[in-house]
Amino acid sequence: MSYASIAGLPYIYGMYAACVPTFVYAFLGQSRQLAVGPVAMVSLLIEAGLTGMLSEEECPASYKNGKLDSSVHQYEECPEQYVRLAILTAAVVGVLQIVGRLLKMGFLVSFLGHPVTSGFTSGAAIIIGTSQLKYILGFSIAKSEFFYITVWNIIKDIHQTKWMTVLLGLSWLAFLMTLKRLARRGGKLAMISPLGPLISCVAGSLLVFACAPLRDDFHVKYVGEIPSGLFPMSVHHWDLGSVFKVMPTALSVCLIGYMESIAIGKNLAAKHGHEIEAGQELFALGVSNLVGAMFSCYPVTGSFSRSAVANATGGLTQVAGIITSIVMLCTLMFLT
């Protein structure tokens, strides 16, 4: 859900993307521990690449005097049109990855230098961390393509900080970090770290639900209502006329997403004494994204954190992925 928010999408689309592509990859992918779904880096690429892509006809509220107003977020003003663009991007990514497999282009990822990937990952971490500060501080932060301007906007509006939100945010952060330290001791404590986010979500939800003053007096924001029901079909919303508009974003997601996924997959395969074929992984990701785009999903790839959890908790086959998608399916059907 949070990854969808980073991409500028409603929370529900993170749940869709954690269900359909995960199920498809389980039958086509060779990696036994790789967890496919929405990830931070791809979500960041989607938000950065699709920002400002809607025309004045598609999103008139984001234009002023015929020019794009950079202070207005199109995903807030025209969420439906923005969502359709993100879903189309997933379809284009899927087609690119399938074509890449047919042309045997999986080897190209090996030419990406480590300094490039390391710099991109570090930059993404800084941008993602900065984008999440608004949830800790409790006020909206004006975004900018320049990091120092974003920092200045935070400093300028720091007087708007909601201290109850800060207190809750830091408390939960401290809790997660403590669990991570305890898990490093090994033994029975190793299971604590993967359960940390789940415990935090349940405890936080119950606290906000049970304590009305947090919502009414201290204005602590919460997710709110999640649309009920299964993922809707979205093929009829694909606007093929916008394919070239989303192509640069799709190419970035295709390359970076595949690089991230194959790196995780090969690392885990080496640990467990088996090999994976790069071309088949590219094909599996392509089909997962293409099928996902038919059911309202935005682009996905292999996740560092969830794959590590699957490995740490003893996952030996993609049955773990099937179970994950079934649990998410039941959540969509009965808990929304």
Short mmCIF file of C-alpha atoms in Angstrom, two decimals:
data_model
loop_
_atom_site.label_atom_id
_atom_site.label_comp_id
_atom_site.label_asym_id
_atom_site.label_seq_id
_atom_site.Cartn_x
_atom_site.Cartn_y
_atom_site.Cartn_z
CA MET A 1 0.00 0.00 0.00
CA SER A 2 2.82 2.40 0.86
CA TYR A 3 4.62 1.63 -2.39
CA ALA A 4 1.50 2.66 -4.32
CA SER A 5 1.53 5.93 -2.40
CA ILE A 6 5.16 6.54 -3.44
CA ALA A 7 4.08 6.01 -7.07
CA GLY A 8 1.31 8.61 -6.62
CA LEU A 9 -1.44 5.97 -6.79
CA PRO A 10 -4.30 5.20 -4.38
CA TYR A 11 -3.38 2.60 -1.77
CA ILE A 12 -5.60 -0.10 -3.27
CA TYR A 13 -3.40 -0.40 -6.37
CA GLY A 14 -0.51 -1.58 -4.21
CA MET A 15 -2.73 -4.45 -3.07
CA TYR A 16 -3.70 -5.30 -6.64
CA ALA A 17 -0.02 -5.33 -7.66
CA ALA A 18 0.85 -7.62 -4.73
CA CYS A 19 -1.71 -10.19 -5.86
CA VAL A 20 -1.93 -10.84 -9.61
CA PRO A 21 1.75 -10.53 -10.75
CA THR A 22 2.91 -12.52 -7.70
CA PHE A 23 0.63 -15.39 -8.67
CA VAL A 24 1.72 -15.33 -12.34
CA TYR A 25 5.45 -15.24 -11.50
CA ALA A 26 5.11 -18.27 -9.20
CA PHE A 27 4.39 -20.44 -12.28
CA LEU A 28 6.96 -18.95 -14.66
CA GLY A 29 9.92 -17.74 -12.58
CA GLN A 30 12.92 -19.92 -11.81
CA SER A 31 13.94 -18.26 -8.55
CA ARG A 32 12.56 -20.19 -5.59
CA GLN A 33 12.70 -17.35 -3.05
CA LEU A 34 12.18 -14.22 -5.17
CA ALA A 35 9.14 -12.24 -4.03
CA VAL A 36 7.65 -10.26 -6.93
CA GLY A 37 5.42 -7.27 -6.35
CA PRO A 38 5.47 -3.48 -5.91
CA VAL A 39 8.84 -2.08 -4.81
CA ALA A 40 10.13 1.33 -3.76
CA MET A 41 12.53 1.92 -6.66
CA VAL A 42 10.01 1.15 -9.41
CA SER A 43 7.34 3.18 -7.57
CA LEU A 44 9.71 6.14 -7.48
CA LEU A 45 10.42 5.80 -11.21
CA ILE A 46 6.69 5.74 -11.95
CA GLU A 47 6.02 8.90 -9.93
CA ALA A 48 9.02 10.75 -11.38
CA GLY A 49 8.39 9.61 -14.95
CA LEU A 50 4.64 10.17 -15.15
CA THR A 51 4.56 13.52 -13.35
CA GLY A 52 3.40 16.14 -15.85
CA MET A 53 2.57 13.55 -18.54
CA LEU A 54 -1.17 14.27 -18.57
CA SER A 55 -2.19 16.84 -21.18
CA GLU A 56 -4.31 19.91 -20.49
CA GLU A 57 -7.32 18.09 -21.99
CA GLU A 58 -6.79 15.13 -19.65
CA CYS A 59 -6.09 17.17 -16.51
CA PRO A 60 -7.06 20.84 -16.91
CA ALA A 61 -6.74 21.49 -13.15
CA SER A 62 -2.96 21.05 -13.38
CA TYR A 63 -2.54 23.80 -15.97
CA LYS A 64 -2.57 27.57 -15.52
CA ASN A 65 -2.75 29.91 -18.51
CA GLY A 66 -1.92 27.02 -20.83
CA LYS A 67 1.22 26.01 -18.92
CA LEU A 68 1.77 23.12 -16.52
CA ASP A 69 1.62 24.29 -12.89
CA SER A 70 4.54 22.52 -11.16
CA SER A 71 3.01 23.15 -7.73
CA VAL A 72 -0.01 20.98 -8.59
CA HIS A 73 0.26 17.19 -8.46
CA GLN A 74 -1.60 15.57 -11.34
CA TYR A 75 -2.08 12.34 -9.39
CA GLU A 76 -4.03 14.32 -6.78
CA GLU A 77 -6.07 16.46 -9.19
CA CYS A 78 -6.78 13.76 -11.80
CA PRO A 79 -6.24 10.39 -10.06
CA GLU A 80 -8.28 8.33 -12.53
CA GLN A 81 -6.36 9.52 -15.58
CA TYR A 82 -3.03 9.13 -13.76
CA VAL A 83 -3.89 5.56 -12.71
CA ARG A 84 -4.70 4.64 -16.31
CA LEU A 85 -1.31 5.99 -17.38
CA ALA A 86 0.47 3.90 -14.71
CA ILE A 87 -1.41 0.75 -15.77
CA LEU A 88 -0.54 1.39 -19.42
CA THR A 89 3.10 1.72 -18.34
CA ALA A 90 2.90 -1.76 -16.77
CA ALA A 91 1.59 -3.16 -20.07
CA VAL A 92 4.40 -1.51 -22.06
CA VAL A 93 7.00 -2.75 -19.53
CA GLY A 94 5.62 -6.27 -19.89
CA VAL A 95 5.79 -6.17 -23.70
CA LEU A 96 9.34 -4.76 -23.61
CA GLN A 97 10.50 -7.51 -21.27
CA ILE A 98 8.88 -10.27 -23.35
CA VAL A 99 10.41 -8.86 -26.55
CA GLY A 100 13.74 -8.58 -24.74
CA ARG A 101 13.54 -12.28 -23.91
CA LEU A 102 12.70 -13.23 -27.51
CA LEU A 103 15.67 -11.17 -28.75
CA LYS A 104 17.91 -12.70 -26.05
CA MET A 105 18.79 -9.28 -24.60
CA GLY A 106 18.93 -10.34 -20.96
CA PHE A 107 22.72 -10.12 -21.02
CA LEU A 108 22.63 -6.32 -21.46
CA VAL A 109 22.06 -5.80 -17.75
CA SER A 110 25.60 -7.03 -17.07
CA PHE A 111 26.96 -3.86 -18.73
CA LEU A 112 25.51 -1.62 -16.03
CA GLY A 113 28.44 -0.52 -13.89
CA HIS A 114 28.36 -0.89 -10.12
CA PRO A 115 28.93 2.87 -9.52
CA VAL A 116 25.84 3.61 -11.63
CA THR A 117 23.59 1.17 -9.81
CA SER A 118 25.00 2.10 -6.41
CA GLY A 119 24.49 5.81 -7.06
CA PHE A 120 20.97 5.26 -8.32
CA THR A 121 20.07 3.13 -5.30
CA SER A 122 21.52 5.66 -2.86
CA GLY A 123 19.76 8.55 -4.59
CA ALA A 124 16.48 6.65 -4.58
CA ALA A 125 16.83 5.94 -0.86
CA ILE A 126 17.34 9.66 -0.11
CA ILE A 127 14.39 10.74 -2.26
CA ILE A 128 12.07 8.06 -0.85
CA GLY A 129 13.10 8.89 2.71
CA THR A 130 12.49 12.59 2.12
CA SER A 131 9.10 11.91 0.51
CA GLN A 132 7.98 10.00 3.62
CA LEU A 133 8.91 12.76 6.07
CA LYS A 134 5.51 14.38 5.60
CA TYR A 135 3.92 11.37 7.33
CA ILE A 136 6.28 11.69 10.30
CA LEU A 137 6.03 15.48 10.62
CA GLY A 138 2.30 15.65 9.92
CA PHE A 139 2.24 18.37 7.22
CA SER A 140 2.43 18.47 3.43
CA ILE A 141 5.85 19.19 1.94
CA ALA A 142 6.11 21.00 -1.40
CA LYS A 143 8.06 18.75 -3.77
CA SER A 144 10.82 19.82 -6.10
CA GLU A 145 13.13 18.15 -8.61
CA PHE A 146 16.00 19.60 -6.56
CA PHE A 147 16.71 17.95 -3.22
CA TYR A 148 18.00 21.10 -1.50
CA ILE A 149 14.76 22.95 -2.33
CA THR A 150 12.74 20.14 -0.73
CA VAL A 151 14.91 20.39 2.39
CA TRP A 152 14.37 24.16 2.48
CA ASN A 153 10.60 23.65 2.17
CA ILE A 154 10.73 21.34 5.20
CA ILE A 155 12.69 23.88 7.25
CA LYS A 156 10.44 26.74 6.14
CA ASP A 157 7.24 24.96 7.23
CA ILE A 158 8.63 23.16 10.27
CA HIS A 159 6.34 25.23 12.52
CA GLN A 160 3.41 23.22 11.13
CA THR A 161 4.74 20.03 12.71
CA LYS A 162 2.12 17.96 14.55
CA TRP A 163 3.96 16.68 17.60
CA MET A 164 1.62 13.78 18.30
CA THR A 165 2.26 12.49 14.78
CA VAL A 166 6.02 12.85 15.35
CA LEU A 167 5.79 11.02 18.67
CA LEU A 168 3.85 8.11 17.18
CA GLY A 169 6.10 7.91 14.12
CA LEU A 170 9.33 7.88 16.13
CA SER A 171 7.90 5.34 18.59
CA TRP A 172 7.04 2.92 15.79
CA LEU A 173 10.42 3.51 14.12
CA ALA A 174 12.23 2.78 17.39
CA PHE A 175 10.15 -0.38 17.84
CA LEU A 176 11.09 -1.69 14.37
CA MET A 177 14.78 -0.88 14.85
CA THR A 178 14.79 -2.63 18.24
CA LEU A 179 13.24 -5.76 16.75
CA LYS A 180 15.82 -5.73 13.96
CA ARG A 181 18.66 -5.58 16.50
CA LEU A 182 17.16 -8.42 18.54
CA ALA A 183 16.76 -10.55 15.41
CA ARG A 184 20.50 -10.29 14.69
CA ARG A 185 21.18 -12.37 17.80
CA GLY A 186 19.80 -15.38 15.93
CA GLY A 187 18.02 -18.40 17.31
CA LYS A 188 14.34 -18.02 18.07
CA LEU A 189 14.71 -14.23 17.96
CA ALA A 190 15.44 -14.36 14.21
CA MET A 191 11.70 -14.57 13.50
CA ILE A 192 10.98 -11.30 15.29
CA SER A 193 12.20 -8.97 12.54
CA PRO A 194 9.88 -10.25 9.74
CA LEU A 195 6.92 -10.00 12.13
CA GLY A 196 7.77 -6.43 13.15
CA PRO A 197 5.91 -4.60 10.34
CA LEU A 198 2.84 -6.81 10.83
CA ILE A 199 2.79 -6.15 14.58
CA SER A 200 3.24 -2.42 13.95
CA CYS A 201 0.37 -2.28 11.45
CA VAL A 202 -2.03 -4.16 13.71
CA ALA A 203 -1.09 -2.15 16.82
CA GLY A 204 -1.24 1.18 14.97
CA SER A 205 -4.61 0.40 13.40
CA LEU A 206 -6.11 -0.63 16.74
CA LEU A 207 -4.70 2.45 18.47
CA VAL A 208 -6.12 4.92 15.92
CA PHE A 209 -9.45 3.04 15.86
CA ALA A 210 -9.83 2.88 19.64
CA CYS A 211 -8.54 6.36 20.50
CA ALA A 212 -10.85 8.95 18.90
CA PRO A 213 -8.87 11.99 20.19
CA LEU A 214 -5.94 10.95 17.98
CA ARG A 215 -8.16 11.41 14.93
CA ASP A 216 -10.34 14.31 16.09
CA ASP A 217 -8.11 16.42 18.34
CA PHE A 218 -4.55 15.63 17.25
CA HIS A 219 -5.47 15.18 13.55
CA VAL A 220 -3.38 12.03 13.10
CA LYS A 221 -3.93 10.98 9.50
CA TYR A 222 -4.87 7.40 8.62
CA VAL A 223 -5.43 5.42 5.42
CA GLY A 224 -9.22 5.61 5.56
CA GLU A 225 -11.63 3.64 3.43
CA ILE A 226 -10.23 1.08 0.99
CA PRO A 227 -12.44 0.24 -2.04
CA SER A 228 -13.97 -3.20 -1.65
CA GLY A 229 -13.95 -6.03 -4.16
CA LEU A 230 -11.53 -7.69 -6.55
CA PHE A 231 -9.19 -5.99 -9.01
CA PRO A 232 -11.19 -4.68 -11.99
CA MET A 233 -10.33 -5.48 -15.60
CA SER A 234 -8.43 -2.60 -17.16
CA VAL A 235 -7.62 -3.67 -20.74
CA HIS A 236 -10.41 -1.46 -22.09
CA HIS A 237 -8.74 1.56 -20.44
CA TRP A 238 -5.45 1.13 -22.31
CA ASP A 239 -4.94 4.21 -24.46
CA LEU A 240 -2.54 3.01 -27.15
CA GLY A 241 -2.14 6.61 -28.29
CA SER A 242 -0.25 7.29 -25.06
CA VAL A 243 2.28 4.46 -25.53
CA PHE A 244 5.05 6.76 -26.75
CA LYS A 245 4.25 9.16 -23.91
CA VAL A 246 5.03 6.50 -21.28
CA MET A 247 7.84 4.80 -23.25
CA PRO A 248 10.77 6.59 -21.49
CA THR A 249 9.36 5.66 -18.07
CA ALA A 250 8.67 2.09 -19.24
CA LEU A 251 12.25 1.69 -20.51
CA SER A 252 13.67 2.88 -17.18
CA VAL A 253 11.38 0.59 -15.19
CA CYS A 254 12.13 -2.33 -17.51
CA LEU A 255 15.90 -1.99 -17.14
CA ILE A 256 16.14 -1.04 -13.46
CA GLY A 257 13.41 -3.48 -12.41
CA TYR A 258 15.02 -6.39 -14.24
CA MET A 259 18.46 -5.51 -12.88
CA GLU A 260 17.12 -5.45 -9.31
CA SER A 261 15.23 -8.70 -9.75
CA ILE A 262 18.03 -10.69 -11.39
CA ALA A 263 20.55 -9.49 -8.79
CA ILE A 264 18.35 -10.74 -5.94
CA GLY A 265 17.46 -13.97 -7.74
CA LYS A 266 21.07 -14.90 -8.55
CA ASN A 267 22.23 -14.10 -5.02
CA LEU A 268 19.58 -16.31 -3.44
CA ALA A 269 20.13 -19.06 -6.02
CA ALA A 270 23.86 -19.15 -5.23
CA LYS A 271 23.10 -19.48 -1.51
CA HIS A 272 20.85 -22.48 -2.11
CA GLY A 273 22.98 -24.22 -4.73
CA HIS A 274 20.91 -23.78 -7.87
CA GLU A 275 21.02 -21.54 -10.93
CA ILE A 276 18.53 -19.32 -12.72
CA GLU A 277 18.49 -18.42 -16.39
CA ALA A 278 18.45 -14.67 -17.01
CA GLY A 279 16.29 -14.90 -20.11
CA GLN A 280 13.57 -16.93 -18.40
CA GLU A 281 13.48 -14.43 -15.52
CA LEU A 282 13.04 -11.59 -18.00
CA PHE A 283 10.17 -13.49 -19.64
CA ALA A 284 8.54 -14.30 -16.29
CA LEU A 285 8.65 -10.65 -15.22
CA GLY A 286 7.30 -9.56 -18.60
CA VAL A 287 4.29 -11.87 -18.46
CA SER A 288 3.69 -10.91 -14.82
CA ASN A 289 3.60 -7.20 -15.72
CA LEU A 290 1.49 -7.71 -18.84
CA VAL A 291 -1.11 -9.88 -17.08
CA GLY A 292 -1.04 -7.53 -14.10
CA ALA A 293 -1.78 -4.57 -16.39
CA MET A 294 -4.94 -6.39 -17.48
CA PHE A 295 -6.14 -6.34 -13.88
CA SER A 296 -5.36 -2.76 -12.75
CA CYS A 297 -1.76 -3.34 -11.59
CA TYR A 298 1.16 -0.97 -12.00
CA PRO A 299 4.72 -2.24 -12.78
CA VAL A 300 6.33 -4.77 -10.42
CA THR A 301 9.67 -6.52 -9.99
CA GLY A 302 11.56 -8.60 -7.43
CA SER A 303 11.69 -7.12 -3.92
CA PHE A 304 14.87 -7.06 -1.82
CA SER A 305 13.07 -6.92 1.53
CA ARG A 306 10.28 -9.44 0.86
CA SER A 307 12.66 -11.91 -0.80
CA ALA A 308 14.91 -11.68 2.27
CA VAL A 309 11.89 -12.39 4.49
CA ALA A 310 10.90 -15.37 2.33
CA ASN A 311 14.44 -16.72 2.56
CA ALA A 312 14.76 -16.08 6.32
CA THR A 313 11.47 -17.80 7.10
CA GLY A 314 12.42 -20.97 5.23
CA GLY A 315 10.78 -20.48 1.82
CA LEU A 316 12.15 -23.12 -0.57
CA THR A 317 9.72 -22.88 -3.50
CA GLN A 318 7.36 -20.41 -5.15
CA VAL A 319 4.52 -21.91 -3.11
CA ALA A 320 5.30 -18.97 -0.81
CA GLY A 321 4.37 -16.60 -3.66
CA ILE A 322 1.14 -18.47 -4.35
CA ILE A 323 0.18 -18.30 -0.67
CA THR A 324 1.01 -14.58 -0.60
CA SER A 325 -1.27 -13.89 -3.58
CA ILE A 326 -4.08 -16.02 -2.12
CA VAL A 327 -3.86 -14.18 1.22
CA MET A 328 -3.97 -10.85 -0.63
CA LEU A 329 -6.93 -12.10 -2.68
CA CYS A 330 -8.81 -13.02 0.51
CA THR A 331 -7.95 -9.61 1.97
CA LEU A 332 -9.44 -7.88 -1.08
CA MET A 333 -12.55 -10.04 -0.95
CA PHE A 334 -13.33 -10.08 2.76
CA LEU A 335 -11.35 -7.33 4.58
CA THR A 336 -12.00 -4.26 2.40
#
